[in-house]
Coordinates of N, CA and C in Angstrom, one line a residue:
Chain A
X10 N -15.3 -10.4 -0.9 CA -14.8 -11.0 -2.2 C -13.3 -11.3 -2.2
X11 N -12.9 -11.9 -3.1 CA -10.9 -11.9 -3.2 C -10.5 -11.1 -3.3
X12 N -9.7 -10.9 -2.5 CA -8.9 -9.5 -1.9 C -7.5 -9.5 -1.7
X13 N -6.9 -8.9 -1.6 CA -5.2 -8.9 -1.2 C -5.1 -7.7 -0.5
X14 N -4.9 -7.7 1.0 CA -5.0 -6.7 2.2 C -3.1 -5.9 2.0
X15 N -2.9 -5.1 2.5 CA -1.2 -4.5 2.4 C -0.8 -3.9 3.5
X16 N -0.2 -4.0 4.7 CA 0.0 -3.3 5.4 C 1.7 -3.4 5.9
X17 N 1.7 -2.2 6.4 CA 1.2 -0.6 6.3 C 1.4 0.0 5.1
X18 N 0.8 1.1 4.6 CA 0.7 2.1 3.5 C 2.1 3.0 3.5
X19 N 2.2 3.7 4.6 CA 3.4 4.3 4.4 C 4.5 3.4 5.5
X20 N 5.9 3.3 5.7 CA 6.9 3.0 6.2 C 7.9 3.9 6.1
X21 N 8.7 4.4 7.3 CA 9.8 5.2 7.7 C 11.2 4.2 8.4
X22 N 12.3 4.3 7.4 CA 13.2 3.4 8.7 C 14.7 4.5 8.3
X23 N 15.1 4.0 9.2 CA 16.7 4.2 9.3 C 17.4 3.5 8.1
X24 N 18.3 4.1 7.7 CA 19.4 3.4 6.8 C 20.2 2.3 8.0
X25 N 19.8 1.1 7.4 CA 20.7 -0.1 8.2 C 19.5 -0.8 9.1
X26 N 18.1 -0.1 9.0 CA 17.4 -0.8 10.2 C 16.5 -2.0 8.9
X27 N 15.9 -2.5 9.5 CA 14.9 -3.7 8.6 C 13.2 -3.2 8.6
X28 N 13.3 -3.6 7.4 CA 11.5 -3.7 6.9 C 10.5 -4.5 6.7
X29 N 9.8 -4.2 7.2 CA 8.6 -5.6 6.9 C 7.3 -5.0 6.3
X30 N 7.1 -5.4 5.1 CA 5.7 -5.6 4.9 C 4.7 -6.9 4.9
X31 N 3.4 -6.7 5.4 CA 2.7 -7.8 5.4 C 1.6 -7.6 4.3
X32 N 0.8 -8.4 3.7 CA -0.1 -8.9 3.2 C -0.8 -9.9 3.3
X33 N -2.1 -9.8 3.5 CA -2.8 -11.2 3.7 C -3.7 -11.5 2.5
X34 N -4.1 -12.3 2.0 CA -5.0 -12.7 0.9 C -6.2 -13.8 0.9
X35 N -7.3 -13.6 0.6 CA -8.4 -14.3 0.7 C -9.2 -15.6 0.3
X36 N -8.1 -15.8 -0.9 CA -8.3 -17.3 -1.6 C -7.3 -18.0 -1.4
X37 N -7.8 -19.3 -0.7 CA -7.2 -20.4 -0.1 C -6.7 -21.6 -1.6
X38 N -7.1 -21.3 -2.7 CA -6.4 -21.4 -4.0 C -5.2 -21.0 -4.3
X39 N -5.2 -19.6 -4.1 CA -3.7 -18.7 -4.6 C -2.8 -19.4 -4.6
X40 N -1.8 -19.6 -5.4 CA -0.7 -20.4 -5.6 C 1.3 -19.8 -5.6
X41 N 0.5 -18.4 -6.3 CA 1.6 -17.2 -6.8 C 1.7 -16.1 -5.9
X42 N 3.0 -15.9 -5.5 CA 2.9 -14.3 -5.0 C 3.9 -14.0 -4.9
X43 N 3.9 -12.5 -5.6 CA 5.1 -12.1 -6.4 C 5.3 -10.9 -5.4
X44 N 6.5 -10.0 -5.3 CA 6.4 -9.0 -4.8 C 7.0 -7.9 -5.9
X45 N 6.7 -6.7 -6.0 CA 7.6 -5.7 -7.3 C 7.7 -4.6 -6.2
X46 N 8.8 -3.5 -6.8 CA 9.1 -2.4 -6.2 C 8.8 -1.6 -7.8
X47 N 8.3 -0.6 -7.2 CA 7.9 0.5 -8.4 C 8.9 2.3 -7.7
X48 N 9.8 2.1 -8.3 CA 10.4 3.6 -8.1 C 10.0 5.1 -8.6
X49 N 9.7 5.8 -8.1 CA 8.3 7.3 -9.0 C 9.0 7.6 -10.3
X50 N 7.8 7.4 -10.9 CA 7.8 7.9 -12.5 C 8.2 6.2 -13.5
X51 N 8.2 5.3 -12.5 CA 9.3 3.9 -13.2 C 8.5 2.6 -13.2
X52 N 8.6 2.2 -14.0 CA 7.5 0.8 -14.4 C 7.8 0.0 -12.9
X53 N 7.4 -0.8 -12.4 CA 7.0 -1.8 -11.4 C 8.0 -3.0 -11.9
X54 N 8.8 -3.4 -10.9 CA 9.5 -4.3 -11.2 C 9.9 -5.7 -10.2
X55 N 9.6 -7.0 -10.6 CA 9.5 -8.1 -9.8 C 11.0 -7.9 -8.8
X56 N 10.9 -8.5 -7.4 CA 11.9 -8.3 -6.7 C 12.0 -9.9 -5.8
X57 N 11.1 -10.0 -5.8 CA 11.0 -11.7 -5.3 C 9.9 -12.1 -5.6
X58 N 9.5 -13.2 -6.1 CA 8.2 -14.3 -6.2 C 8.5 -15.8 -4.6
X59 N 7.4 -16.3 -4.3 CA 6.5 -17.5 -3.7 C 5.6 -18.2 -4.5
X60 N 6.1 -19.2 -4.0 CA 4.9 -20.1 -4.5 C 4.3 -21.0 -3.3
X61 N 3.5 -21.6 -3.5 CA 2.9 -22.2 -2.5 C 3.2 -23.4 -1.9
X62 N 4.0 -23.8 -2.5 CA 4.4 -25.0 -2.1 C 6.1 -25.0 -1.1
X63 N 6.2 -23.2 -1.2 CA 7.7 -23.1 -0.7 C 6.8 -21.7 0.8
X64 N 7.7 -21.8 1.5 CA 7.6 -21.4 3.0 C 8.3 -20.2 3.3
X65 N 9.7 -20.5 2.9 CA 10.3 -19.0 2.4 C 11.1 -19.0 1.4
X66 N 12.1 -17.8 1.4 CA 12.6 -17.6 0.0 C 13.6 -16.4 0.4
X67 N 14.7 -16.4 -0.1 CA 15.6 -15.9 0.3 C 16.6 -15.0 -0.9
X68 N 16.7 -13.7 -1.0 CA 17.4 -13.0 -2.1 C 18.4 -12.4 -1.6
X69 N 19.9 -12.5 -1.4 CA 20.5 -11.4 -0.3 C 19.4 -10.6 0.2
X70 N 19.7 -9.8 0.5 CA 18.5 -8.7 1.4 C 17.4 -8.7 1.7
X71 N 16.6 -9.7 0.8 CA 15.4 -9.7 0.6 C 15.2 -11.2 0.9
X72 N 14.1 -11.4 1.9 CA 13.3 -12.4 2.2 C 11.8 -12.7 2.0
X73 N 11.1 -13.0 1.9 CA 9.8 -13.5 1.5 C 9.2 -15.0 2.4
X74 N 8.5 -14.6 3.2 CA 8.0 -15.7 4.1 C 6.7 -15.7 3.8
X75 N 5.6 -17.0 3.2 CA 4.2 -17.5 3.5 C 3.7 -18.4 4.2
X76 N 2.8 -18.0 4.8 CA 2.2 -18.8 6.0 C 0.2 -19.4 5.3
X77 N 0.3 -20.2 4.8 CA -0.5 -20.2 3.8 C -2.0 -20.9 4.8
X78 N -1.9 -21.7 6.1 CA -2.7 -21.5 6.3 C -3.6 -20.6 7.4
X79 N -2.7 -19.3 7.1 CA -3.1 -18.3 8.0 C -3.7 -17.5 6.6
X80 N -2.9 -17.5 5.5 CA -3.3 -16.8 4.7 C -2.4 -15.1 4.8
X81 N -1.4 -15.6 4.9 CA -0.2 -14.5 4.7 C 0.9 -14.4 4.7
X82 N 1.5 -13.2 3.6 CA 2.8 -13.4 3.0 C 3.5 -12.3 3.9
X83 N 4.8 -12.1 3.8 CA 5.6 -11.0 4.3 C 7.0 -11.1 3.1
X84 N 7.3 -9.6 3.3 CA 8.5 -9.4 2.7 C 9.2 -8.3 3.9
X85 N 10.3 -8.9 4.0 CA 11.8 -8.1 5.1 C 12.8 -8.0 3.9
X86 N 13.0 -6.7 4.6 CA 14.5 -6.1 3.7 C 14.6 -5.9 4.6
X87 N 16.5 -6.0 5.2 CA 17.3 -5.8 5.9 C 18.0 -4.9 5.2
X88 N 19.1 -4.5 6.3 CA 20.1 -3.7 6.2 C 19.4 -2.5 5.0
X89 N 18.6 -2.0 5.6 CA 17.7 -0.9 4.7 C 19.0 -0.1 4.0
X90 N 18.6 0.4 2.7 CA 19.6 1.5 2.1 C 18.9 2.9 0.9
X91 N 19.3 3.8 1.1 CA 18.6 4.8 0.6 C 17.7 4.7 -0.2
X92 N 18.7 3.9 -1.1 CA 18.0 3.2 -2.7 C 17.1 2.2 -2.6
X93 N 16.2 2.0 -1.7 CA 15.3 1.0 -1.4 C 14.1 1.8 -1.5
X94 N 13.8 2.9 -1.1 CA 12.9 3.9 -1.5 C 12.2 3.5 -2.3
X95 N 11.0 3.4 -2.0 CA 10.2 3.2 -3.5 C 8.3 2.8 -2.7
X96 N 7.9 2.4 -3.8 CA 6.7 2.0 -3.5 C 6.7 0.7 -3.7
X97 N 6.3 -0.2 -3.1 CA 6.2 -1.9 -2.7 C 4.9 -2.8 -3.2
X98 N 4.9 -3.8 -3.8 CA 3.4 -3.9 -4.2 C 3.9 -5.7 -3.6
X99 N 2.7 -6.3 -3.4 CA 2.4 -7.6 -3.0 C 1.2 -7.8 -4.2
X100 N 1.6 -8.8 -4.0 CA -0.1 -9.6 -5.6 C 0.1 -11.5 -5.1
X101 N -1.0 -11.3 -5.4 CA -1.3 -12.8 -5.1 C -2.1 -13.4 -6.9
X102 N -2.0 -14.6 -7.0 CA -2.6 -15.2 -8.4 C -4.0 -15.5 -7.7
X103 N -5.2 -15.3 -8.3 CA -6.3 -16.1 -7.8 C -6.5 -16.8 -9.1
X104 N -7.7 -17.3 -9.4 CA -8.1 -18.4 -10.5 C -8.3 -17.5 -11.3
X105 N -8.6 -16.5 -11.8 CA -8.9 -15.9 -12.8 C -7.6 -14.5 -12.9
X106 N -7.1 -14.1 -12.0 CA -6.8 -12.8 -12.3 C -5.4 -12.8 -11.2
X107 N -5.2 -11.7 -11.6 CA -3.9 -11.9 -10.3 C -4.4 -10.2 -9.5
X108 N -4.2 -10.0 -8.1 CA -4.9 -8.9 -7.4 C -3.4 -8.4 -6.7
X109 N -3.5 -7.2 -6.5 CA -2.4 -6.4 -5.6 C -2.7 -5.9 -4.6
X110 N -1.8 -5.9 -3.5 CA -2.3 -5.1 -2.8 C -1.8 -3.4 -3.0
X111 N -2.5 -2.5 -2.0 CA -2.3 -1.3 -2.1 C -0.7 -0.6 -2.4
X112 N -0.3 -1.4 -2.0 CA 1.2 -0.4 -1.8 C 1.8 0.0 -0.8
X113 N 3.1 0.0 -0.3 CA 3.9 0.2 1.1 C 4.8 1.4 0.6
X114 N 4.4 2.8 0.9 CA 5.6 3.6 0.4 C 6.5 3.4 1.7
X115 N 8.0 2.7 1.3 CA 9.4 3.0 2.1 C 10.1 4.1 1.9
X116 N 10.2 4.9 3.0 CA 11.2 5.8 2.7 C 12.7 4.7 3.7
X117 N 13.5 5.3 3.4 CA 14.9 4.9 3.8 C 15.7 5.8 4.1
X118 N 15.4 6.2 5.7 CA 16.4 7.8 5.6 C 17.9 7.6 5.7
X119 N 18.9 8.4 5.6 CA 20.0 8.1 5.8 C 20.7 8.8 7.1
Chain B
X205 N 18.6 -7.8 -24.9 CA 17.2 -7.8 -25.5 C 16.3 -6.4 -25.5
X206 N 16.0 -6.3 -26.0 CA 15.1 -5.1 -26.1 C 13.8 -5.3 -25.3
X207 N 13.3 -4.2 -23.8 CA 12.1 -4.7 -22.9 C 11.0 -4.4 -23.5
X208 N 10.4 -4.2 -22.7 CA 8.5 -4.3 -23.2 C 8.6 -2.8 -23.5
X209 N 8.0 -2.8 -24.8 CA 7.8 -1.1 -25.1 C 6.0 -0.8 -25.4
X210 N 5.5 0.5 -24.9 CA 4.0 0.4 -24.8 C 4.3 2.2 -25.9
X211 N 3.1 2.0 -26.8 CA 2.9 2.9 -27.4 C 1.6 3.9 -27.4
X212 N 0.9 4.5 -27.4 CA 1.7 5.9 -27.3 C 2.5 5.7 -25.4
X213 N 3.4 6.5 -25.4 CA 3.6 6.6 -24.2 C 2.2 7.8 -23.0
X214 N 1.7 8.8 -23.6 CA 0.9 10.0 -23.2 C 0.0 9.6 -24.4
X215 N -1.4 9.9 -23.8 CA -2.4 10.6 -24.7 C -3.4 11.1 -23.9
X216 N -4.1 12.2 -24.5 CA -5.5 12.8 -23.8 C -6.5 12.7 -24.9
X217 N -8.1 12.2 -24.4 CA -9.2 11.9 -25.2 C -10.2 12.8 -24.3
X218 N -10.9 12.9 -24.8 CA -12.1 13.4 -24.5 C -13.3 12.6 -24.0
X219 N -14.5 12.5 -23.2 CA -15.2 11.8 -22.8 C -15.7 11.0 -24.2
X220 N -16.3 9.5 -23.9 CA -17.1 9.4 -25.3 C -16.5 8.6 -26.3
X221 N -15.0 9.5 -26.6 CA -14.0 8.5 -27.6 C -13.8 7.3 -27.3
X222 N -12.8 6.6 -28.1 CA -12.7 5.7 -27.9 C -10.7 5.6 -28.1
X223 N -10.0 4.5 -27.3 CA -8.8 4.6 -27.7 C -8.0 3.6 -27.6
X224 N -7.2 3.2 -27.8 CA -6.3 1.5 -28.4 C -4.8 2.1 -28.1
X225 N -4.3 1.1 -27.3 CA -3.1 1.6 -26.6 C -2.5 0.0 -27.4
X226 N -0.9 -0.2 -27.6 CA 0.1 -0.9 -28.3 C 0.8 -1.8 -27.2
X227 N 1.4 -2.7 -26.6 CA 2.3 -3.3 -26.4 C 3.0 -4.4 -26.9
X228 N 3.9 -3.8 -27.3 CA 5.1 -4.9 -27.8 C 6.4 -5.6 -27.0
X229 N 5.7 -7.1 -26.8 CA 6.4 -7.9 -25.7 C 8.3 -8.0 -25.6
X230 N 8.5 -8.6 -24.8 CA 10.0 -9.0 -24.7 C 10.1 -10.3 -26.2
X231 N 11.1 -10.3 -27.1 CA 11.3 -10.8 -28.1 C 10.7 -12.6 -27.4
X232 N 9.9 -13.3 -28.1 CA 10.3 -14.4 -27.3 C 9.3 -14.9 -26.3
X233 N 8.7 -13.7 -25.6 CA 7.5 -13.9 -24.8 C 6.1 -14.1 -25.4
X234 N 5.7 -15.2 -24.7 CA 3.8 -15.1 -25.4 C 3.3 -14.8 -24.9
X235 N 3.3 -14.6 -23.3 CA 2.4 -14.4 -22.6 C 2.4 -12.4 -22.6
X236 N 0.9 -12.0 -22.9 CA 1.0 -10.3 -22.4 C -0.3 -9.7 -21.3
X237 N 0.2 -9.4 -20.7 CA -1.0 -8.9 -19.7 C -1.4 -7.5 -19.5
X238 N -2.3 -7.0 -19.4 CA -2.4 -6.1 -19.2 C -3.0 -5.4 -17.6
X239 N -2.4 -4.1 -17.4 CA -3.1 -3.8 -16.3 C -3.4 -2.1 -15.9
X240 N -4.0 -1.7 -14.7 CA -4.4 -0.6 -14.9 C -4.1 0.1 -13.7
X241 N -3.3 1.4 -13.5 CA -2.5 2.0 -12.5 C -3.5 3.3 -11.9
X242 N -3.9 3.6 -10.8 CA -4.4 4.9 -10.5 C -4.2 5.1 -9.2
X243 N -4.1 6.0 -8.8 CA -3.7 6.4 -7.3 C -5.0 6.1 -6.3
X244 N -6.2 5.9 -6.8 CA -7.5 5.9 -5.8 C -7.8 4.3 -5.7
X245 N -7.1 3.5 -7.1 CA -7.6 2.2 -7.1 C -6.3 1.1 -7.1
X246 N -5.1 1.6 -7.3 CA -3.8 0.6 -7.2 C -3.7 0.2 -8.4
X247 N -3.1 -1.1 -8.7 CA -2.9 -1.9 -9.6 C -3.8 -2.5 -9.7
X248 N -4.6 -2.5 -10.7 CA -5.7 -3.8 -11.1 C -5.5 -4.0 -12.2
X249 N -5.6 -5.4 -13.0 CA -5.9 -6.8 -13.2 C -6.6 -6.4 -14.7
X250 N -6.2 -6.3 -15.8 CA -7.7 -6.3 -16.6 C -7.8 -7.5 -17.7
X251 N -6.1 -7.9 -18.4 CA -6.6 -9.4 -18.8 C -5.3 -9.9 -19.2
X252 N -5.4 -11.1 -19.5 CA -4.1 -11.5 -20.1 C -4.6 -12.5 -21.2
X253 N -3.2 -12.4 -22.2 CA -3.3 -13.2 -23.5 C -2.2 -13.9 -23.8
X254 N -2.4 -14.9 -24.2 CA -1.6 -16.1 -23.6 C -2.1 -16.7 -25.9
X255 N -0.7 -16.9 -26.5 CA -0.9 -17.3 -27.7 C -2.2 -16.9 -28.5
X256 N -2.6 -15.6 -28.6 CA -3.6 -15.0 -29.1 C -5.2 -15.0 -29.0
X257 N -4.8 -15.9 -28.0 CA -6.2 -16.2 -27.1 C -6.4 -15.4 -24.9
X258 N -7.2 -14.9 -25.1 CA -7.5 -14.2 -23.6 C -7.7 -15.6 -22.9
X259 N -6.4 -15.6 -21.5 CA -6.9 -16.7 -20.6 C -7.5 -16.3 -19.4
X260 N -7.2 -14.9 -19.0 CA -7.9 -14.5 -17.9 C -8.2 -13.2 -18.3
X261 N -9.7 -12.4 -17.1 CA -9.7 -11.3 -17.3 C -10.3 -10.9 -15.8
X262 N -9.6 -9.3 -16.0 CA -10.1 -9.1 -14.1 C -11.8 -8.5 -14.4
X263 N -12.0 -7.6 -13.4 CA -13.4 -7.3 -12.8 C -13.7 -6.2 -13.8
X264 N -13.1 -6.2 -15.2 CA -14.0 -4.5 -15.6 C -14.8 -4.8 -17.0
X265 N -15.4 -3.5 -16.9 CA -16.6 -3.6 -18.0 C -16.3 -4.1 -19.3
X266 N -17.0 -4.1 -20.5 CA -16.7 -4.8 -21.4 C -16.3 -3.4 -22.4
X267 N -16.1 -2.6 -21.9 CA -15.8 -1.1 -22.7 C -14.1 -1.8 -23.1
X268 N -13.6 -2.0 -22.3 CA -12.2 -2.9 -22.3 C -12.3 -3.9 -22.9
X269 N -11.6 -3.8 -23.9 CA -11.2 -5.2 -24.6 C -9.4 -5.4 -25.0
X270 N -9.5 -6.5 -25.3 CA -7.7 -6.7 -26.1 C -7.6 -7.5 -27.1
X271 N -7.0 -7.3 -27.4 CA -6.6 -8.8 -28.6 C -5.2 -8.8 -28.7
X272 N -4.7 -9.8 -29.3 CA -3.0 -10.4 -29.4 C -2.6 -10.9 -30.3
X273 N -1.7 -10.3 -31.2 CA -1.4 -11.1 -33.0 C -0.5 -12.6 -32.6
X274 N -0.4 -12.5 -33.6 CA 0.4 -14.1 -34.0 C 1.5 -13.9 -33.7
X275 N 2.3 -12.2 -33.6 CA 4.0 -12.0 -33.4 C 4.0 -11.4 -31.8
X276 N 2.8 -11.7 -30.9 CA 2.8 -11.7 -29.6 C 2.1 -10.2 -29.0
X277 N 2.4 -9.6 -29.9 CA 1.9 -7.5 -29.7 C 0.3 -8.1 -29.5
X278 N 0.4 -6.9 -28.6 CA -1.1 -7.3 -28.0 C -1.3 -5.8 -28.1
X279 N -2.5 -4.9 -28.0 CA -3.6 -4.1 -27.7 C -4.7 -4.3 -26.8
X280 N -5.1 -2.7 -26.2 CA -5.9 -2.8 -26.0 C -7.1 -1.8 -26.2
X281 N -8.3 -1.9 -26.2 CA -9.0 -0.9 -26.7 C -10.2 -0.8 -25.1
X282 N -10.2 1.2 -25.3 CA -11.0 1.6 -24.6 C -12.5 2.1 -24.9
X283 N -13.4 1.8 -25.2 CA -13.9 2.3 -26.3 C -15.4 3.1 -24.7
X284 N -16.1 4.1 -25.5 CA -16.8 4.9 -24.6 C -16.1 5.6 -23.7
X285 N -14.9 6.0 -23.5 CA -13.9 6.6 -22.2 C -15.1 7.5 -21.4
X286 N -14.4 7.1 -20.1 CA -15.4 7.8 -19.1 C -13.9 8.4 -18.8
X287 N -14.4 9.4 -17.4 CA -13.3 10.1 -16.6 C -12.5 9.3 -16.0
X288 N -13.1 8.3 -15.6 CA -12.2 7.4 -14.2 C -11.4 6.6 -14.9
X289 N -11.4 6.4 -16.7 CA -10.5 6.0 -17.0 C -9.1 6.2 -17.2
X290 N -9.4 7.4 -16.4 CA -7.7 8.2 -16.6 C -7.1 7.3 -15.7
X291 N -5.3 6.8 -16.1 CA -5.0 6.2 -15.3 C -3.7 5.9 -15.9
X292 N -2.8 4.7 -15.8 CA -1.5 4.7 -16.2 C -1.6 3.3 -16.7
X293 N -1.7 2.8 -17.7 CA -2.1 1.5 -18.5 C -0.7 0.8 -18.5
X294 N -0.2 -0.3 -17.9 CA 0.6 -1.1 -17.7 C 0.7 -2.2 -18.9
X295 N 1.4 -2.8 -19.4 CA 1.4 -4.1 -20.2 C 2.9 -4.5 -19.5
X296 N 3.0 -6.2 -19.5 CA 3.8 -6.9 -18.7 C 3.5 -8.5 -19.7
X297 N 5.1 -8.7 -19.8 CA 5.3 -10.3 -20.7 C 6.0 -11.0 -19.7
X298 N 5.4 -11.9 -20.0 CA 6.3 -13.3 -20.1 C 6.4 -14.1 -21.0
X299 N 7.3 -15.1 -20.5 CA 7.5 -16.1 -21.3 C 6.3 -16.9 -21.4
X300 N 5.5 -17.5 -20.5 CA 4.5 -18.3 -20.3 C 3.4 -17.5 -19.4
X301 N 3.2 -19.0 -18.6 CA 1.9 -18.4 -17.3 C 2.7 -17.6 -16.4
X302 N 2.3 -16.2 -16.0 CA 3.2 -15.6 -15.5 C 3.1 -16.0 -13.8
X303 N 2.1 -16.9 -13.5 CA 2.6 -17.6 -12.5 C 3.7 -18.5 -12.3
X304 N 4.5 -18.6 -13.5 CA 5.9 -19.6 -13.6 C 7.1 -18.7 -14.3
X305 N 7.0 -17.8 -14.8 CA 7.5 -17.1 -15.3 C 7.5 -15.2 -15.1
X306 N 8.4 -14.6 -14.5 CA 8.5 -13.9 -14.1 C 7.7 -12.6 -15.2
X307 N 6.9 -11.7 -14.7 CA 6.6 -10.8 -15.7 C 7.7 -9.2 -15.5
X308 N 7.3 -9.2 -16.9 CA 8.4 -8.1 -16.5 C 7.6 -6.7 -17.7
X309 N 7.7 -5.4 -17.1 CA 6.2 -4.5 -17.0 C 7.1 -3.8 -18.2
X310 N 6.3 -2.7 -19.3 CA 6.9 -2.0 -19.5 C 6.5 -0.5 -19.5
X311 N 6.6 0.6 -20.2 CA 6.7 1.9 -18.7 C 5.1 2.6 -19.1
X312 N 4.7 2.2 -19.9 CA 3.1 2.3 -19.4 C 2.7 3.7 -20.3
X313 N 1.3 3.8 -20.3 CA 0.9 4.9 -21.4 C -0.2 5.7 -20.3
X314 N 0.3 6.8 -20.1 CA -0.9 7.8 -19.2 C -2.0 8.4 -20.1
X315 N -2.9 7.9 -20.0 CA -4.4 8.3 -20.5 C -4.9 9.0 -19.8
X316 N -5.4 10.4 -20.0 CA -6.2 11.3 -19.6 C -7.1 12.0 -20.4
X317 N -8.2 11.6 -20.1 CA -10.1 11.8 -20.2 C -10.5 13.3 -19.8
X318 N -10.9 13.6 -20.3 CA -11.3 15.1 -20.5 C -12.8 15.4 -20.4

């Protein structure tokens, strides 16, 4: 069924090293895909969005690349920093609903 | 501006009850979504209301409902609570389709079933 896959679940880097998470998604519809960071105990909060008609996307630190007919998104943070810590969510729009994937806990050591 | 505030923040029910959680959007915003937080199931999907009409809804039973006034506050109601409804109930506005319009969450009401 439509799905939004997240990989990896947990992540360990160095302070200053780079991160990647991937996500792949099932409906060749999807149009939206947003990414949020949720810090523990703290509501979920958008950090970059895609759309489908754009390839990448660029936020200081934060990049966002879709490869749409592979059917996958990634998000890189560079120059990792303590305060990056958190839990990571990827979501994709399908036609009726919007799906997430599981979650990337980053730690960021120092 | 004042963000998305969800009311009660905590509550505990008992199996059986039933219960209606509050969220009051970003001033401005029509669009309200709702969604459902648990450690075994992630973030899922349960519906959005868009000008006091539901335009989408995810995969769950009809025990879940919502509705949305005319001043954008939306609810939602649990009615029958089972166990597995324990979870962390999210509401998130936008301005529009939050495919064009960034959503933005507010800090959510922990429901726990007894």
């Amino acid at each position: 069924g439509e799905n939004v896959e997240q990989h990896p679940s947990t992540l360990s880097v160095q302070e200053g090293d780079s991160a990647v998470i991937k996500c792949t998604y099932s409906d060749s519809a999807s149009n939206y895909f947003p990414w949020y960071k949720q810090e523990l105990g703290k509501r979920p909060q958008l950090i970059i969005d895609i759309r489908s008609n754009v390839g990448e996307k660029k936020d200081q630190r934060i990049a966002v690349t879709l490869n749409k007919t592979a059917k996958h998104f990634s998000l890189h943070i560079t120059e990792t920093q303590p305060e990056d810590s958190a839990v990571y969510f990827c979501a994709a729009r399908f036609i009726l609903d919007m799906r997430f994937g599981a979650g990337t806990r980053l730690t960021v050591k120092p | 501006k004042a963000g998305v505030t969800q009311t009660p923040r905590y509550l505990i029910k008992t199996r059986g009850q039933q219960v209606t959680l509050s969220c009051s959007p970003i001033s401005g915003h029509r669009s309200v979504s709702w969604y459902q937080q648990t450690p075994g199931q992630g973030l899922q999907f349960l519906f959005e209301y868009f000008s006091e009409t539901q335009r989408n809804k995810g995969n769950f039973p009809g025990r879940f409902s919502g509705r949305q006034f005319s001043n954008s506050r939306s609810e939602m109601n649990v009615s029958t609570l089972e166990l597995g409804d324990s979870a962390l109930y999210l509401c998130a506005s936008s301005l529009a389709d939050f495919s064009y319009n960034e959503q933005f969450f507010g800090p959510g009401t922990r429901l726990t079933v007894l």
